[in-house]
Amino acid sequence: MTLQERDKKHLWHPLTQHKIHPEALPIVKAKGALLYDENGKEYIDGIASWYTAMYGHCNDFVLQRAQEQMQQLDQIVFSGFTHKPAIELSEKLIDILPDNQQKIFFSDNGSTANEVGIKMALQYHFNKGEKRNTIIAFEDGFHGDTFGAMSASGLSVYNGPFEDFFIDVQRIPTPNKENFEYVMKELFEIITTYDVAAFIYEPLVQGANAMHMFEAEYLDQILQVCQGNDIITIADEVMTGFGKTGKNFASEYIETKPDIISMSKALTAGFVPMAITSCTQEIYDAFLDDSVGKAFFHAHTYSANPIACAVAIAGIELLQSKEIQENIQRIITSHQGFNTKIKDHPKVKTTRQKGIIYALDLNVEMDRYGKKRYEIFNHFMQKGIFLRPLGNTIYILAPYVVTEDQLNQVYDSILDLLDTF
Ligand SMILES: *Cc1c(COP(=O)(O)O)cnc(C)c1O
């Protein structure tokens, strides 16, 4: 039996309607910006495997650190014990996070990082004797698939069976020049009508919402109003974190700093799952008390796994290296060049870029998981390019180690697509 046949026997894939799409492509190897299938065919990983493997797949430097750590300490309960990789990671991370971030809390993935952020915010108010139970979130935001994170996600077209069990969320549109007054009016109305505990948002780029982008200055004013009303601000940097917007964190573009930041995806350089929720000293202090009951009673078995921490430290060192920083600037410039070439193409509706994130909307209507979308996906795969269109949006978020030649192949495959329909 082939791998594909054996896959079908027992495996259930995420975001997959198995009746329509029974086949999954086996990938046997990955290195740098390349993926290899069973037949040795190469694919350029144009989205860094969901923005995780930003320093390249199976990066040798990260691999060596993982190996060293695996031989030293594999796993230890993080409640009552500590270890050097977690301590070192906390120091390195606090160094590059916005100045007001002081404490870091571990979990396993982007959804749980947000879950932790939401629970911290709710308990922050609870511990102060205030009952606040409403969360504000953007329309069409995405924060993950666990219950709290799913409730906050506006992209909930497929959440029908669960909606009756969601936590209370009020939504505002992402702000722009035209709607800004309306957004602020809505915000004030929500704040005066409900007991709002927190505002959760993806700063500047909404990944799952087809790389929708918006301006820092408007978001800044929303954050100011929230913080003026003791509403905890939670920046979901799970997608935007670790250099993708051209700065280490998108929050650096915004004057008002968030109280809480959630991160995952590129945190561990694509090697293993881990997530972190950071917060200010003020949040942390609200959990200090002579009573155990005010502590944050949230744990995951693998919290701060030493191997994951060692890998994350290696990732941050790479992010700060001259080579990666130069690569980021190079990719930004290349995307700008491509954009000049393509933005007025009749088949292109709009284009946008923030840092190394580049997206274009095709001039056709398309369902997010419709037939046309799969045709476009297959067009790229045939050419040895892994891009994952979101409806009529095609976006590039390649690893920082992608070469100019590989980038040009990605650009050419998009130009080819435009000529074929
Ligand atoms: C991917 C993502 C999540 C969810 O992370 P998982 O690791 O898939 O649970 C949350 N927020 C944003 C912005 C993301 O891109």
Coordinates of C-alpha atoms in Angstrom, one line a residue, residues 151-407:
S151 CA -15.6 32.5 20.6
A152 CA -13.3 35.5 19.9
S153 CA -12.9 34.5 16.3
G154 CA -15.2 36.3 14.0
L155 CA -14.4 34.0 11.1
S156 CA -17.0 31.5 12.5
V157 CA -18.9 30.4 9.4
Y158 CA -18.1 26.8 10.3
N159 CA -18.7 27.2 14.1
G160 CA -22.5 26.6 13.9
P161 CA -22.6 23.5 16.2
F162 CA -20.7 25.4 19.0
E163 CA -22.2 28.9 18.9
D164 CA -24.6 28.3 21.8
F165 CA -21.6 27.6 24.1
F166 CA -19.5 30.7 23.3
I167 CA -18.3 33.2 25.8
D168 CA -19.8 36.8 25.4
V169 CA -18.1 38.6 22.6
Q170 CA -19.0 42.0 21.1
R171 CA -17.5 42.9 17.7
I172 CA -16.1 46.0 16.0
P173 CA -14.9 46.3 12.4
T174 CA -11.2 46.8 11.8
P175 CA -10.7 50.5 11.6
N176 CA -9.8 52.5 8.5
K177 CA -10.0 56.1 7.4
E178 CA -13.6 55.9 6.2
N179 CA -15.2 53.9 9.1
F180 CA -13.1 55.2 12.0
E181 CA -15.8 57.5 13.5
Y182 CA -18.3 54.6 13.3
V183 CA -15.9 52.2 14.9
M184 CA -15.2 54.5 17.8
K185 CA -18.9 55.1 18.3
E186 CA -19.5 51.3 18.4
L187 CA -16.6 50.9 20.8
F188 CA -18.0 53.5 23.3
E189 CA -21.5 52.0 23.0
I190 CA -20.1 48.5 23.9
I191 CA -18.1 49.8 26.7
T192 CA -21.1 51.7 28.3
T193 CA -23.5 48.8 27.7
Y194 CA -21.4 45.8 28.8
D195 CA -18.9 44.9 31.5
V196 CA -15.9 44.5 29.2
A197 CA -12.9 42.5 30.5
A198 CA -10.7 42.5 27.4
F199 CA -10.1 43.4 23.8
I200 CA -8.3 40.8 21.7
Y201 CA -6.9 41.7 18.3
E202 CA -4.4 40.7 15.6
P203 CA -2.2 43.8 15.3
L204 CA -2.1 45.2 11.7
V205 CA -2.5 41.9 9.8
Q206 CA -5.4 39.4 10.2
G207 CA -3.8 36.2 8.9
A208 CA -6.7 33.9 8.5
N209 CA -8.9 36.8 7.2
A210 CA -6.9 36.6 3.9
M211 CA -4.1 38.8 5.2
H212 CA -6.4 41.8 5.7
M213 CA -4.2 44.8 6.8
F214 CA -5.1 48.0 8.6
E215 CA -3.3 51.1 10.0
A216 CA -1.5 51.4 13.3
E217 CA -2.8 54.9 14.1
Y218 CA -6.4 53.9 14.2
L219 CA -5.7 50.8 16.3
D220 CA -3.7 52.9 18.6
Q221 CA -6.7 55.1 19.4
I222 CA -8.8 52.0 20.1
L223 CA -6.2 50.6 22.5
Q224 CA -6.0 54.0 24.3
V225 CA -9.8 54.0 24.9
C226 CA -9.6 50.4 26.1
Q227 CA -6.8 51.0 28.5
G228 CA -8.5 54.2 29.7
N229 CA -11.4 51.9 30.8
D230 CA -9.3 49.3 32.5
I231 CA -10.0 46.9 29.6
I232 CA -7.1 44.4 29.2
T233 CA -5.7 44.6 25.7
I234 CA -4.5 41.2 24.2
A235 CA -2.3 41.4 21.1
D236 CA -2.6 38.0 19.2
E237 CA 0.9 37.9 17.6
V238 CA 0.7 34.2 16.8
M239 CA 1.0 35.0 13.1
T240 CA 2.7 38.4 13.1
G241 CA 5.4 37.7 15.7
F242 CA 9.1 37.1 15.1
G243 CA 9.9 39.5 12.2
K244 CA 7.2 38.9 9.6
T245 CA 5.9 42.5 9.6
G246 CA 9.5 43.9 9.3
K247 CA 9.8 44.4 13.1
N248 CA 10.1 41.6 15.7
F249 CA 6.5 42.2 16.7
A250 CA 3.7 44.1 14.9
S251 CA 2.9 45.8 18.3
E252 CA 6.2 47.8 17.8
Y253 CA 4.4 49.8 15.1
I254 CA 1.7 50.9 17.5
E255 CA 2.4 53.5 20.2
T256 CA 0.1 52.0 22.8
K257 CA 1.6 48.7 24.0
P258 CA -0.7 45.7 24.8
D259 CA -1.1 44.4 28.3
I260 CA -0.9 40.8 27.0
I261 CA 0.8 39.3 24.0
S262 CA 0.2 35.7 22.7
M263 CA 2.7 34.0 20.4
S264 CA 3.4 30.6 18.9
K265 CA 3.9 29.5 15.2
A266 CA 7.5 30.9 14.4
L267 CA 8.4 30.8 18.2
T268 CA 9.8 27.3 17.8
A269 CA 11.2 27.7 14.3
G270 CA 8.9 25.1 12.9
F271 CA 10.4 22.3 15.0
V272 CA 7.9 21.5 17.8
P273 CA 4.7 23.0 19.2
M274 CA 4.9 25.5 22.0
A275 CA 3.3 28.8 22.8
I276 CA 3.8 31.7 25.2
T277 CA 1.5 34.4 26.6
S278 CA 3.4 37.4 28.0
C279 CA 2.0 40.1 30.3
T280 CA 2.8 43.2 32.2
Q281 CA 3.9 43.3 35.9
E282 CA 0.5 44.8 36.7
I283 CA -1.4 41.8 35.4
Y284 CA 1.0 39.4 37.2
D285 CA 0.7 41.3 40.5
A286 CA -3.1 41.0 40.4
F287 CA -2.6 37.2 41.0
L288 CA -0.4 37.6 44.0
D289 CA -2.2 37.0 47.3
D290 CA -2.0 35.1 50.6
S291 CA -4.9 33.0 49.3
V292 CA -4.1 30.2 46.8
G293 CA -7.4 30.9 45.1
K294 CA -6.1 34.0 43.4
A295 CA -3.3 32.2 41.6
F296 CA -3.6 31.3 37.9
F297 CA -4.7 27.7 38.0
H298 CA -3.9 26.8 34.4
A299 CA -1.4 24.2 33.3
H300 CA -0.5 22.0 30.4
T301 CA 1.5 18.8 30.9
Y302 CA 4.2 19.9 28.6
S303 CA 4.4 23.6 29.8
A304 CA 7.9 24.9 29.0
N305 CA 9.2 21.7 27.6
P306 CA 13.0 22.0 27.7
I307 CA 13.5 20.9 24.1
A308 CA 10.9 23.4 22.8
C309 CA 12.6 26.1 24.9
A310 CA 16.0 25.3 23.6
V311 CA 14.7 25.4 20.0
A312 CA 13.0 28.8 20.7
I313 CA 16.2 30.3 22.0
A314 CA 18.0 29.2 18.8
G315 CA 15.1 30.7 16.8
I316 CA 15.5 34.1 18.5
E317 CA 19.3 34.0 18.0
L318 CA 18.7 33.4 14.3
L319 CA 16.1 36.2 14.2
Q320 CA 18.6 38.6 15.6
S321 CA 21.4 37.5 13.3
K322 CA 22.7 39.9 10.6
E323 CA 22.0 37.3 8.0
I324 CA 18.3 36.9 8.8
Q325 CA 17.8 40.6 9.3
E326 CA 19.3 41.2 5.8
N327 CA 17.2 38.5 4.3
I328 CA 14.0 40.2 5.7
Q329 CA 15.0 43.5 4.1
R330 CA 15.8 41.7 0.8
I331 CA 12.4 40.0 0.7
I332 CA 10.6 43.2 1.5
T333 CA 12.4 44.9 -1.5
S334 CA 11.7 41.9 -3.8
H335 CA 8.0 42.0 -2.9
Q336 CA 7.9 45.7 -3.7
G337 CA 9.4 45.1 -7.1
F338 CA 6.9 42.3 -7.8
N339 CA 4.1 44.5 -6.7
T340 CA 5.0 47.3 -9.1
K341 CA 4.9 44.7 -11.9
I342 CA 1.6 43.2 -11.0
K343 CA -0.6 45.7 -9.2
D344 CA -2.2 47.1 -12.4
H345 CA -2.8 43.7 -14.0
P346 CA -6.5 43.5 -15.1
K347 CA -6.9 40.2 -13.2
V348 CA -5.7 41.7 -10.0
K349 CA -8.2 43.6 -7.8
T350 CA -5.9 44.8 -5.0
T351 CA -2.5 44.1 -3.5
R352 CA -1.1 44.7 0.0
Q353 CA 2.2 44.2 1.8
K354 CA 3.4 44.5 5.4
G355 CA 7.0 43.4 5.9
I356 CA 7.6 40.1 4.2
I357 CA 3.8 39.4 4.1
Y358 CA 2.5 40.0 0.5
A359 CA -1.1 39.4 -0.6
L360 CA -3.1 40.0 -3.7
D361 CA -6.8 39.6 -4.4
L362 CA -7.9 38.2 -7.7
N363 CA -10.6 39.9 -9.7
V364 CA -12.9 36.9 -9.3
E365 CA -15.5 35.9 -6.7
M366 CA -14.6 32.6 -5.0
D367 CA -15.7 30.5 -2.0
R368 CA -13.1 30.1 0.7
Y369 CA -13.0 26.3 0.2
G370 CA -14.7 26.2 -3.2
K371 CA -13.7 24.3 -6.4
K372 CA -12.0 27.2 -8.1
R373 CA -9.8 27.7 -5.0
Y374 CA -8.6 24.1 -5.4
E375 CA -7.9 24.6 -9.1
I376 CA -5.6 27.5 -8.2
F377 CA -3.9 25.5 -5.4
N378 CA -3.3 22.7 -7.9
H379 CA -1.9 25.1 -10.5
F380 CA 0.8 26.1 -8.0
M381 CA 1.5 22.6 -6.8
Q382 CA 2.1 21.4 -10.4
K383 CA 4.7 24.1 -10.8
G384 CA 6.3 23.0 -7.5
I385 CA 5.1 25.9 -5.5
F386 CA 3.2 25.5 -2.2
L387 CA 0.8 28.5 -1.8
R388 CA -2.5 28.2 0.0
P389 CA -5.0 30.6 -1.5
L390 CA -7.6 32.0 1.0
G391 CA -10.7 32.4 -1.3
N392 CA -9.6 34.8 -4.0
T393 CA -6.6 35.9 -2.1
I394 CA -3.1 34.6 -2.9
Y395 CA -0.5 35.4 -0.3
I396 CA 3.3 34.8 0.0
L397 CA 4.8 34.3 3.5
A398 CA 8.0 32.5 2.6
P399 CA 10.8 31.5 5.1
Y400 CA 13.4 34.2 5.6
V401 CA 16.0 31.9 3.9
V402 CA 14.1 31.8 0.6
T403 CA 16.5 32.6 -2.2
E404 CA 15.9 35.3 -4.9
D405 CA 15.7 32.6 -7.5
Q406 CA 13.0 30.7 -5.5
L407 CA 11.1 34.0 -4.9

